[in-house]
């Protein structure tokens, strides 16, 4: 079995042990030169029309996309989406969603080859872990903006109090503040309580 994976160098490094049967590519256009592969994984997915059209041409073979914020209704119901944010990529379990039981069954062998176990969740923006982490990071920026404490103190308090691997500001930097803001904005379209803090938006785009 051959699986073609598109990703950045930092993603390749975070994965640490690349399983056998993986062909690593660095440009989306290279997918079209590997159409005989059994499955395709886009770790660097961007929800752009051209990218979606390119990946759609690879169906009905399994196409897995790193799409935390965009549900399948906004990309293609034939895809399988998963949480591949930085710091989560190396985890043995990936949060994932698909639109049918047949697609789910077809993907099991792919996840096994990748040495990952899928945790199937509803096809909603943010899955579970990114949603929770984004809210924590947002609250940390609200506290900082209100002068409750400093970044270092909040990071330390959260790590000691929750045993999380990173403080909220550290986590935000690793994931990418633009990713955090994008997810919060997506969720705030239906739930205003997810509106990103103004200081978070400011730091993400300045």
mmCIF file of C-alpha atoms in Angstrom, residues 2-156:
data_model
loop_
_atom_site.group_PDB
_atom_site.id
_atom_site.type_symbol
_atom_site.label_atom_id
_atom_site.label_comp_id
_atom_site.label_asym_id
_atom_site.label_seq_id
_atom_site.Cartn_x
_atom_site.Cartn_y
_atom_site.Cartn_z
ATOM 1 C CA UNK A 2 1.272 3.468 -0.892
ATOM 2 C CA UNK A 3 0.107 6.675 0.779
ATOM 3 C CA UNK A 4 1.193 10.065 -0.574
ATOM 4 C CA UNK A 5 1.568 12.756 2.098
ATOM 5 C CA UNK A 6 1.921 16.484 1.452
ATOM 6 C CA UNK A 7 3.417 18.453 4.309
ATOM 7 C CA UNK A 8 5.904 20.991 5.549
ATOM 8 C CA UNK A 9 9.296 20.072 6.969
ATOM 9 C CA UNK A 10 8.199 20.929 10.512
ATOM 10 C CA UNK A 11 5.288 18.509 10.137
ATOM 11 C CA UNK A 12 7.632 15.811 8.942
ATOM 12 C CA UNK A 13 9.846 16.476 11.962
ATOM 13 C CA UNK A 14 6.934 16.421 14.414
ATOM 14 C CA UNK A 15 5.749 13.100 13.012
ATOM 15 C CA UNK A 16 9.177 11.766 14.035
ATOM 16 C CA UNK A 17 8.834 8.214 12.700
ATOM 17 C CA UNK A 18 7.589 8.132 9.113
ATOM 18 C CA UNK A 19 6.022 4.694 8.477
ATOM 19 C CA UNK A 20 7.018 2.566 5.503
ATOM 20 C CA UNK A 21 4.803 2.986 2.462
ATOM 21 C CA UNK A 22 4.736 6.778 2.762
ATOM 22 C CA UNK A 23 5.746 8.987 -0.155
ATOM 23 C CA UNK A 24 6.416 12.515 1.099
ATOM 24 C CA UNK A 25 5.815 15.453 -1.254
ATOM 25 C CA UNK A 26 6.237 19.203 -0.760
ATOM 26 C CA UNK A 27 3.932 20.662 -3.418
ATOM 27 C CA UNK A 28 0.231 20.004 -4.014
ATOM 28 C CA UNK A 29 0.813 19.680 -7.751
ATOM 29 C CA UNK A 30 2.804 16.515 -7.096
ATOM 30 C CA UNK A 31 -0.370 14.669 -6.135
ATOM 31 C CA UNK A 32 -1.197 14.388 -9.849
ATOM 32 C CA UNK A 33 2.037 12.463 -10.476
ATOM 33 C CA UNK A 34 1.085 9.802 -7.911
ATOM 34 C CA UNK A 35 -2.461 8.934 -8.983
ATOM 35 C CA UNK A 36 -1.737 5.214 -8.660
ATOM 36 C CA UNK A 37 -1.279 5.593 -4.890
ATOM 37 C CA UNK A 38 -3.831 4.029 -2.564
ATOM 38 C CA UNK A 39 -4.560 7.151 -0.515
ATOM 39 C CA UNK A 40 -3.602 10.804 -0.124
ATOM 40 C CA UNK A 41 -2.990 12.970 2.950
ATOM 41 C CA UNK A 42 -2.813 16.776 2.816
ATOM 42 C CA UNK A 43 -1.210 18.015 6.031
ATOM 43 C CA UNK A 44 -0.791 21.495 4.537
ATOM 44 C CA UNK A 45 -4.415 21.822 3.385
ATOM 45 C CA UNK A 46 -5.796 25.276 2.637
ATOM 46 C CA UNK A 47 -9.554 25.674 1.978
ATOM 47 C CA UNK A 48 -9.095 27.256 -1.438
ATOM 48 C CA UNK A 49 -11.184 26.370 -4.490
ATOM 49 C CA UNK A 50 -8.177 25.330 -6.564
ATOM 50 C CA UNK A 51 -6.823 23.062 -3.827
ATOM 51 C CA UNK A 52 -10.198 21.444 -3.216
ATOM 52 C CA UNK A 53 -10.654 20.814 -6.951
ATOM 53 C CA UNK A 54 -7.209 19.219 -7.174
ATOM 54 C CA UNK A 55 -7.926 16.883 -4.258
ATOM 55 C CA UNK A 56 -11.404 16.093 -5.536
ATOM 56 C CA UNK A 57 -9.807 14.610 -8.659
ATOM 57 C CA UNK A 58 -8.154 11.984 -6.438
ATOM 58 C CA UNK A 59 -11.481 10.613 -5.222
ATOM 59 C CA UNK A 60 -12.900 7.985 -4.740
ATOM 60 C CA UNK A 61 -9.597 6.908 -3.181
ATOM 61 C CA UNK A 62 -9.283 8.055 0.446
ATOM 62 C CA UNK A 63 -8.300 11.723 0.712
ATOM 63 C CA UNK A 64 -7.435 12.922 4.213
ATOM 64 C CA UNK A 65 -7.174 16.658 4.875
ATOM 65 C CA UNK A 66 -5.813 18.547 7.865
ATOM 66 C CA UNK A 67 -8.891 20.720 8.270
ATOM 67 C CA UNK A 68 -9.655 21.806 11.816
ATOM 68 C CA UNK A 69 -11.948 24.770 11.148
ATOM 69 C CA UNK A 70 -13.732 23.853 7.915
ATOM 70 C CA UNK A 71 -16.302 21.009 8.022
ATOM 71 C CA UNK A 72 -16.736 18.715 5.038
ATOM 72 C CA UNK A 73 -19.784 20.645 3.847
ATOM 73 C CA UNK A 74 -17.365 23.473 3.001
ATOM 74 C CA UNK A 75 -14.807 21.272 1.229
ATOM 75 C CA UNK A 76 -16.114 17.936 -0.086
ATOM 76 C CA UNK A 77 -18.196 15.234 1.651
ATOM 77 C CA UNK A 78 -15.944 12.612 0.070
ATOM 78 C CA UNK A 79 -12.920 13.798 2.060
ATOM 79 C CA UNK A 80 -11.877 12.708 5.541
ATOM 80 C CA UNK A 81 -10.821 15.561 7.813
ATOM 81 C CA UNK A 82 -8.619 15.331 10.881
ATOM 82 C CA UNK A 83 -6.897 17.500 13.478
ATOM 83 C CA UNK A 84 -3.300 17.940 12.375
ATOM 84 C CA UNK A 85 -2.526 21.162 14.200
ATOM 85 C CA UNK A 86 1.003 21.584 15.509
ATOM 86 C CA UNK A 87 1.514 19.674 18.821
ATOM 87 C CA UNK A 88 -1.302 17.239 17.915
ATOM 88 C CA UNK A 89 0.231 15.677 14.815
ATOM 89 C CA UNK A 90 2.538 13.365 16.751
ATOM 90 C CA UNK A 91 -0.270 12.021 18.960
ATOM 91 C CA UNK A 92 -1.162 8.337 18.450
ATOM 92 C CA UNK A 93 -4.854 9.266 18.192
ATOM 93 C CA UNK A 94 -6.182 11.720 15.610
ATOM 94 C CA UNK A 95 -9.594 13.361 15.918
ATOM 95 C CA UNK A 96 -11.320 12.754 12.592
ATOM 96 C CA UNK A 97 -14.641 13.099 10.786
ATOM 97 C CA UNK A 98 -16.176 11.740 7.596
ATOM 98 C CA UNK A 99 -19.603 11.707 5.995
ATOM 99 C CA UNK A 100 -20.382 8.001 5.710
ATOM 100 C CA UNK A 101 -19.760 4.649 7.327
ATOM 101 C CA UNK A 102 -18.362 3.330 4.044
ATOM 102 C CA UNK A 103 -15.754 6.098 3.938
ATOM 103 C CA UNK A 104 -14.886 5.421 7.555
ATOM 104 C CA UNK A 105 -14.333 1.722 6.923
ATOM 105 C CA UNK A 106 -12.288 2.447 3.801
ATOM 106 C CA UNK A 107 -9.983 4.721 5.798
ATOM 107 C CA UNK A 108 -9.216 2.312 8.636
ATOM 108 C CA UNK A 109 -6.351 0.623 6.775
ATOM 109 C CA UNK A 110 -4.891 4.037 5.928
ATOM 110 C CA UNK A 111 -4.867 5.143 9.553
ATOM 111 C CA UNK A 112 -3.303 1.823 10.522
ATOM 112 C CA UNK A 113 -0.516 2.320 7.983
ATOM 113 C CA UNK A 114 0.053 5.824 9.378
ATOM 114 C CA UNK A 115 0.293 4.313 12.886
ATOM 115 C CA UNK A 116 -2.670 6.416 13.982
ATOM 116 C CA UNK A 117 -5.967 5.543 15.624
ATOM 117 C CA UNK A 118 -8.914 7.680 14.489
ATOM 118 C CA UNK A 119 -11.255 9.093 17.111
ATOM 119 C CA UNK A 120 -14.396 9.628 15.035
ATOM 120 C CA UNK A 121 -16.260 12.792 15.964
ATOM 121 C CA UNK A 122 -19.144 14.818 14.517
ATOM 122 C CA UNK A 123 -18.220 16.928 11.496
ATOM 123 C CA UNK A 124 -18.174 20.235 13.362
ATOM 124 C CA UNK A 125 -15.624 23.077 13.333
ATOM 125 C CA UNK A 126 -12.844 22.500 15.852
ATOM 126 C CA UNK A 127 -13.564 18.854 16.657
ATOM 127 C CA UNK A 128 -13.099 18.721 20.487
ATOM 128 C CA UNK A 129 -9.497 19.337 21.552
ATOM 129 C CA UNK A 130 -8.773 22.322 19.249
ATOM 130 C CA UNK A 131 -12.063 23.881 20.324
ATOM 131 C CA UNK A 132 -11.225 23.565 24.030
ATOM 132 C CA UNK A 133 -7.611 24.694 23.619
ATOM 133 C CA UNK A 134 -8.681 27.708 21.536
ATOM 134 C CA UNK A 135 -11.124 28.801 24.227
ATOM 135 C CA UNK A 136 -8.408 28.491 26.893
ATOM 136 C CA UNK A 137 -6.023 30.584 24.794
ATOM 137 C CA UNK A 138 -8.739 33.174 24.185
ATOM 138 C CA UNK A 139 -9.479 33.420 27.916
ATOM 139 C CA UNK A 140 -5.773 33.860 28.608
ATOM 140 C CA UNK A 141 -5.636 36.825 26.230
ATOM 141 C CA UNK A 142 -8.714 38.333 27.889
ATOM 142 C CA UNK A 143 -7.040 37.980 31.296
ATOM 143 C CA UNK A 144 -3.833 39.530 29.964
ATOM 144 C CA UNK A 145 -5.734 42.446 28.438
ATOM 145 C CA UNK A 146 -7.512 43.040 31.759
ATOM 146 C CA UNK A 147 -4.174 43.149 33.588
ATOM 147 C CA UNK A 148 -4.887 40.045 35.675
ATOM 148 C CA UNK A 149 -1.337 38.740 35.259
ATOM 149 C CA UNK A 150 1.594 38.463 32.843
ATOM 150 C CA UNK A 151 2.064 35.959 30.034
ATOM 151 C CA UNK A 152 4.765 34.079 31.939
ATOM 152 C CA UNK A 153 2.700 33.903 35.114
ATOM 153 C CA UNK A 154 -0.398 32.700 33.264
ATOM 154 C CA UNK A 155 1.635 30.084 31.381
ATOM 155 C CA UNK A 156 3.165 28.798 34.620
#
